[in-house]
Amino acid sequence: ASAGARFAQAEQDLQQRLGRWSLRGRVDRIDRLPDGGAMVIDYKTESRGTTEARIKHPAEDVQLAFYAALLPADPVSGAYVSIVESEPTKALAAADLPAWRDRLRQALQQDMDRIAGAAPLPALGAGSACDHCAARGLCRQDFWAPDGAARPEEAA
């Protein structure tokens, strides 16, 4: 994915402290770059267009940012490796991954602190995936009005 990158580890379970919280996850692959930085890699077998959309909208797809948050130090970069039968394998690099990682860390810490403080949380679901999701109750999508306000008669 990047010139001079060398394989470091695969399917690695990682844990990283975030304030009083711990982030945990399993990264498909981590390579080491010539500058000592890490490159997190996730393999995708979905359509190439779907993977390309992930890279174009990093605030909506947080997988690589979360992987980067599991690592202890900068510099970090990341890419999805798109594996599609009808096309050549292609690496799709994430732009500005350290900034997205930092935003995600901040948002996660704020959300977890709010949960610990018993604050009501807005529903996370949005878009067409919610129409077919079997976990709608988990994100409470059905209990929130379109403006984000709780519908108390349903949320109780």
PDB file of C-alpha atoms in Angstrom:
ATOM      1  CA  ALA A   1       0.000   0.000   0.000  1.00  0.00           C
ATOM      2  CA  SER A   2       2.909   2.327   0.640  1.00  0.00           C
ATOM      3  CA  ALA A   3       6.480   2.305  -0.714  1.00  0.00           C
ATOM      4  CA  GLY A   4       8.850   0.624   1.704  1.00  0.00           C
ATOM      5  CA  ALA A   5       6.146  -0.681   4.039  1.00  0.00           C
ATOM      6  CA  ARG A   6       6.950  -3.964   5.779  1.00  0.00           C
ATOM      7  CA  PHE A   7       4.523  -6.421   7.312  1.00  0.00           C
ATOM      8  CA  ALA A   8       4.541  -6.219  11.126  1.00  0.00           C
ATOM      9  CA  GLN A   9       1.513  -8.165  12.392  1.00  0.00           C
ATOM     10  CA  ALA A  10      -1.916  -9.467  11.439  1.00  0.00           C
ATOM     11  CA  GLU A  11      -5.174 -10.221  13.260  1.00  0.00           C
ATOM     12  CA  GLN A  12      -3.748  -8.519  16.306  1.00  0.00           C
ATOM     13  CA  ASP A  13      -5.945  -7.921  19.366  1.00  0.00           C
ATOM     14  CA  LEU A  14      -5.073  -4.480  20.705  1.00  0.00           C
ATOM     15  CA  GLN A  15      -6.056  -2.407  23.703  1.00  0.00           C
ATOM     16  CA  GLN A  16      -5.389   1.279  24.294  1.00  0.00           C
ATOM     17  CA  ARG A  17      -6.301   3.495  27.231  1.00  0.00           C
ATOM     18  CA  LEU A  18      -8.513   6.497  26.552  1.00  0.00           C
ATOM     19  CA  GLY A  19      -8.788   8.437  29.789  1.00  0.00           C
ATOM     20  CA  ARG A  20     -10.531   6.118  32.230  1.00  0.00           C
ATOM     21  CA  TRP A  21     -11.759   3.908  29.386  1.00  0.00           C
ATOM     22  CA  SER A  22     -10.150   1.146  27.346  1.00  0.00           C
ATOM     23  CA  LEU A  23     -10.545   0.737  23.614  1.00  0.00           C
ATOM     24  CA  ARG A  24     -10.289  -2.824  22.317  1.00  0.00           C
ATOM     25  CA  GLY A  25     -10.259  -4.191  18.822  1.00  0.00           C
ATOM     26  CA  ARG A  26      -8.667  -6.537  16.327  1.00  0.00           C
ATOM     27  CA  VAL A  27      -6.758  -5.031  13.427  1.00  0.00           C
ATOM     28  CA  ASP A  28      -6.546  -7.010  10.173  1.00  0.00           C
ATOM     29  CA  ARG A  29      -2.977  -5.946   9.470  1.00  0.00           C
ATOM     30  CA  ILE A  30      -0.328  -3.477  10.603  1.00  0.00           C
ATOM     31  CA  ASP A  31       2.671  -2.596   8.473  1.00  0.00           C
ATOM     32  CA  ARG A  32       5.697  -0.528   9.502  1.00  0.00           C
ATOM     33  CA  LEU A  33       6.779   2.345   7.285  1.00  0.00           C
ATOM     34  CA  PRO A  34      10.385   3.465   6.710  1.00  0.00           C
ATOM     35  CA  ASP A  35       9.843   6.454   9.058  1.00  0.00           C
ATOM     36  CA  GLY A  36       8.834   4.074  11.866  1.00  0.00           C
ATOM     37  CA  GLY A  37       5.160   4.915  11.580  1.00  0.00           C
ATOM     38  CA  ALA A  38       2.388   2.375  11.446  1.00  0.00           C
ATOM     39  CA  MET A  39      -0.015   1.682   8.614  1.00  0.00           C
ATOM     40  CA  VAL A  40      -3.286   0.041   9.623  1.00  0.00           C
ATOM     41  CA  ILE A  41      -4.895  -2.040   6.892  1.00  0.00           C
ATOM     42  CA  ASP A  42      -8.340  -3.551   6.586  1.00  0.00           C
ATOM     43  CA  TYR A  43      -9.277  -5.955   3.798  1.00  0.00           C
ATOM     44  CA  LYS A  44     -12.633  -5.401   2.093  1.00  0.00           C
ATOM     45  CA  THR A  45     -14.384  -7.863  -0.211  1.00  0.00           C
ATOM     46  CA  GLU A  46     -17.389  -5.607  -0.825  1.00  0.00           C
ATOM     47  CA  SER A  47     -17.923  -3.751  -4.108  1.00  0.00           C
ATOM     48  CA  ARG A  48     -15.130  -1.343  -5.002  1.00  0.00           C
ATOM     49  CA  GLY A  49     -17.607   1.560  -5.031  1.00  0.00           C
ATOM     50  CA  THR A  50     -18.652   0.844  -1.445  1.00  0.00           C
ATOM     51  CA  THR A  51     -15.040   0.838  -0.296  1.00  0.00           C
ATOM     52  CA  GLU A  52     -14.300   4.034  -2.225  1.00  0.00           C
ATOM     53  CA  ALA A  53     -17.261   5.689  -0.487  1.00  0.00           C
ATOM     54  CA  ARG A  54     -15.755   4.762   2.889  1.00  0.00           C
ATOM     55  CA  ILE A  55     -12.624   6.732   2.064  1.00  0.00           C
ATOM     56  CA  LYS A  56     -14.567   9.738   0.761  1.00  0.00           C
ATOM     57  CA  HIS A  57     -16.605  10.039   3.991  1.00  0.00           C
ATOM     58  CA  PRO A  58     -14.247   9.331   6.897  1.00  0.00           C
ATOM     59  CA  ALA A  59     -16.571  10.879   9.490  1.00  0.00           C
ATOM     60  CA  GLU A  60     -19.215   8.282   8.625  1.00  0.00           C
ATOM     61  CA  ASP A  61     -16.924   5.257   8.460  1.00  0.00           C
ATOM     62  CA  VAL A  62     -14.706   5.153  11.529  1.00  0.00           C
ATOM     63  CA  GLN A  63     -13.089   1.736  11.168  1.00  0.00           C
ATOM     64  CA  LEU A  64      -9.601   2.897  10.148  1.00  0.00           C
ATOM     65  CA  ALA A  65      -9.738   5.798  12.627  1.00  0.00           C
ATOM     66  CA  PHE A  66     -10.614   3.312  15.383  1.00  0.00           C
ATOM     67  CA  TYR A  67      -7.760   1.046  14.335  1.00  0.00           C
ATOM     68  CA  ALA A  68      -5.427   4.043  14.495  1.00  0.00           C
ATOM     69  CA  ALA A  69      -6.791   4.887  17.967  1.00  0.00           C
ATOM     70  CA  LEU A  70      -5.709   1.429  19.131  1.00  0.00           C
ATOM     71  CA  LEU A  71      -2.070   2.269  18.433  1.00  0.00           C
ATOM     72  CA  PRO A  72       0.043   4.137  20.963  1.00  0.00           C
ATOM     73  CA  ALA A  73       1.959   6.606  18.824  1.00  0.00           C
ATOM     74  CA  ASP A  74       2.175   8.770  15.721  1.00  0.00           C
ATOM     75  CA  PRO A  75       2.758   8.717  12.845  1.00  0.00           C
ATOM     76  CA  VAL A  76      -0.039   6.540  11.539  1.00  0.00           C
ATOM     77  CA  SER A  77      -1.637   6.046   8.162  1.00  0.00           C
ATOM     78  CA  GLY A  78      -4.199   3.597   6.908  1.00  0.00           C
ATOM     79  CA  ALA A  79      -5.814   1.985   3.919  1.00  0.00           C
ATOM     80  CA  TYR A  80      -8.531  -0.372   2.884  1.00  0.00           C
ATOM     81  CA  VAL A  81      -7.360  -3.098   0.540  1.00  0.00           C
ATOM     82  CA  SER A  82     -10.197  -3.752  -1.875  1.00  0.00           C
ATOM     83  CA  ILE A  83     -10.348  -7.340  -3.068  1.00  0.00           C
ATOM     84  CA  VAL A  84     -12.920  -7.788  -5.819  1.00  0.00           C
ATOM     85  CA  GLU A  85     -12.989 -10.851  -8.092  1.00  0.00           C
ATOM     86  CA  SER A  86     -13.603  -8.885 -11.286  1.00  0.00           C
ATOM     87  CA  GLU A  87     -10.955  -6.203 -10.655  1.00  0.00           C
ATOM     88  CA  PRO A  88      -7.313  -5.995  -9.613  1.00  0.00           C
ATOM     89  CA  THR A  89      -6.672  -5.664  -5.884  1.00  0.00           C
ATOM     90  CA  LYS A  90      -6.351  -2.007  -4.957  1.00  0.00           C
ATOM     91  CA  ALA A  91      -5.258  -0.135  -1.825  1.00  0.00           C
ATOM     92  CA  LEU A  92      -7.410   2.886  -0.993  1.00  0.00           C
ATOM     93  CA  ALA A  93      -5.550   5.176   1.406  1.00  0.00           C
ATOM     94  CA  ALA A  94      -7.330   7.174   4.096  1.00  0.00           C
ATOM     95  CA  ALA A  95      -6.541  10.881   3.969  1.00  0.00           C
ATOM     96  CA  ASP A  96      -5.603  12.701   7.186  1.00  0.00           C
ATOM     97  CA  LEU A  97      -6.053   9.623   9.380  1.00  0.00           C
ATOM     98  CA  PRO A  98      -4.339  11.135  12.479  1.00  0.00           C
ATOM     99  CA  ALA A  99      -6.867  13.995  12.534  1.00  0.00           C
ATOM    100  CA  TRP A 100      -9.815  11.592  12.185  1.00  0.00           C
ATOM    101  CA  ARG A 101      -8.332   9.354  14.869  1.00  0.00           C
ATOM    102  CA  ASP A 102      -8.041  12.310  17.251  1.00  0.00           C
ATOM    103  CA  ARG A 103     -11.633  13.396  16.556  1.00  0.00           C
ATOM    104  CA  LEU A 104     -12.860   9.860  17.144  1.00  0.00           C
ATOM    105  CA  ARG A 105     -10.922   9.552  20.418  1.00  0.00           C
ATOM    106  CA  GLN A 106     -12.420  12.806  21.646  1.00  0.00           C
ATOM    107  CA  ALA A 107     -15.963  11.811  20.637  1.00  0.00           C
ATOM    108  CA  LEU A 108     -15.645   8.356  22.223  1.00  0.00           C
ATOM    109  CA  GLN A 109     -14.359   9.783  25.475  1.00  0.00           C
ATOM    110  CA  GLN A 110     -17.163  12.365  25.594  1.00  0.00           C
ATOM    111  CA  ASP A 111     -19.816   9.735  24.835  1.00  0.00           C
ATOM    112  CA  MET A 112     -18.490   7.292  27.429  1.00  0.00           C
ATOM    113  CA  ASP A 113     -18.327  10.054  30.052  1.00  0.00           C
ATOM    114  CA  ARG A 114     -21.925  10.982  29.235  1.00  0.00           C
ATOM    115  CA  ILE A 115     -23.022   7.343  29.534  1.00  0.00           C
ATOM    116  CA  ALA A 116     -21.252   7.082  32.899  1.00  0.00           C
ATOM    117  CA  GLY A 117     -23.129  10.220  33.969  1.00  0.00           C
ATOM    118  CA  ALA A 118     -26.480   8.685  32.952  1.00  0.00           C
ATOM    119  CA  ALA A 119     -27.074  11.261  30.209  1.00  0.00           C
ATOM    120  CA  PRO A 120     -29.628  10.296  27.557  1.00  0.00           C
ATOM    121  CA  LEU A 121     -27.934   9.521  24.276  1.00  0.00           C
ATOM    122  CA  PRO A 122     -29.248  10.267  20.799  1.00  0.00           C
ATOM    123  CA  ALA A 123     -29.945   7.444  18.397  1.00  0.00           C
ATOM    124  CA  LEU A 124     -26.994   6.653  16.177  1.00  0.00           C
ATOM    125  CA  GLY A 125     -28.757   4.974  13.290  1.00  0.00           C
ATOM    126  CA  ALA A 126     -29.349   6.854  10.081  1.00  0.00           C
ATOM    127  CA  GLY A 127     -29.819   6.084   6.443  1.00  0.00           C
ATOM    128  CA  SER A 128     -31.096   3.110   4.536  1.00  0.00           C
ATOM    129  CA  ALA A 129     -29.322   0.525   6.703  1.00  0.00           C
ATOM    130  CA  CYS A 130     -31.741   1.360   9.543  1.00  0.00           C
ATOM    131  CA  ASP A 131     -34.682   0.227   7.433  1.00  0.00           C
ATOM    132  CA  HIS A 132     -33.448  -3.373   7.589  1.00  0.00           C
ATOM    133  CA  CYS A 133     -31.493  -3.404  10.861  1.00  0.00           C
ATOM    134  CA  ALA A 134     -32.351  -6.100  13.379  1.00  0.00           C
ATOM    135  CA  ALA A 135     -30.829  -4.030  16.212  1.00  0.00           C
ATOM    136  CA  ARG A 136     -32.958  -0.889  15.938  1.00  0.00           C
ATOM    137  CA  GLY A 137     -33.829  -1.098  19.618  1.00  0.00           C
ATOM    138  CA  LEU A 138     -30.165  -1.181  20.546  1.00  0.00           C
ATOM    139  CA  CYS A 139     -29.481   2.247  19.073  1.00  0.00           C
ATOM    140  CA  ARG A 140     -32.961   3.425  20.027  1.00  0.00           C
ATOM    141  CA  GLN A 141     -33.640   4.791  16.532  1.00  0.00           C
ATOM    142  CA  ASP A 142     -37.361   4.208  16.915  1.00  0.00           C
ATOM    143  CA  PHE A 143     -37.493   6.299  20.087  1.00  0.00           C
ATOM    144  CA  TRP A 144     -36.121   9.559  18.687  1.00  0.00           C
ATOM    145  CA  ALA A 145     -37.860  12.247  16.693  1.00  0.00           C
ATOM    146  CA  PRO A 146     -36.289  13.405  13.401  1.00  0.00           C
ATOM    147  CA  ASP A 147     -34.973  16.566  15.139  1.00  0.00           C
ATOM    148  CA  GLY A 148     -33.012  14.414  17.606  1.00  0.00           C
ATOM    149  CA  ALA A 149     -35.328  15.045  20.545  1.00  0.00           C
ATOM    150  CA  ALA A 150     -36.517  12.074  22.581  1.00  0.00           C
ATOM    151  CA  ARG A 151     -40.112  11.000  22.244  1.00  0.00           C
ATOM    152  CA  PRO A 152     -40.804  10.513  25.977  1.00  0.00           C
ATOM    153  CA  GLU A 153     -43.968   8.506  25.439  1.00  0.00           C
ATOM    154  CA  GLU A 154     -41.929   5.857  23.602  1.00  0.00           C
ATOM    155  CA  ALA A 155     -38.588   6.118  25.395  1.00  0.00           C
ATOM    156  CA  ALA A 156     -39.954   5.286  28.838  1.00  0.00           C
TER     157      ALA A 156
END
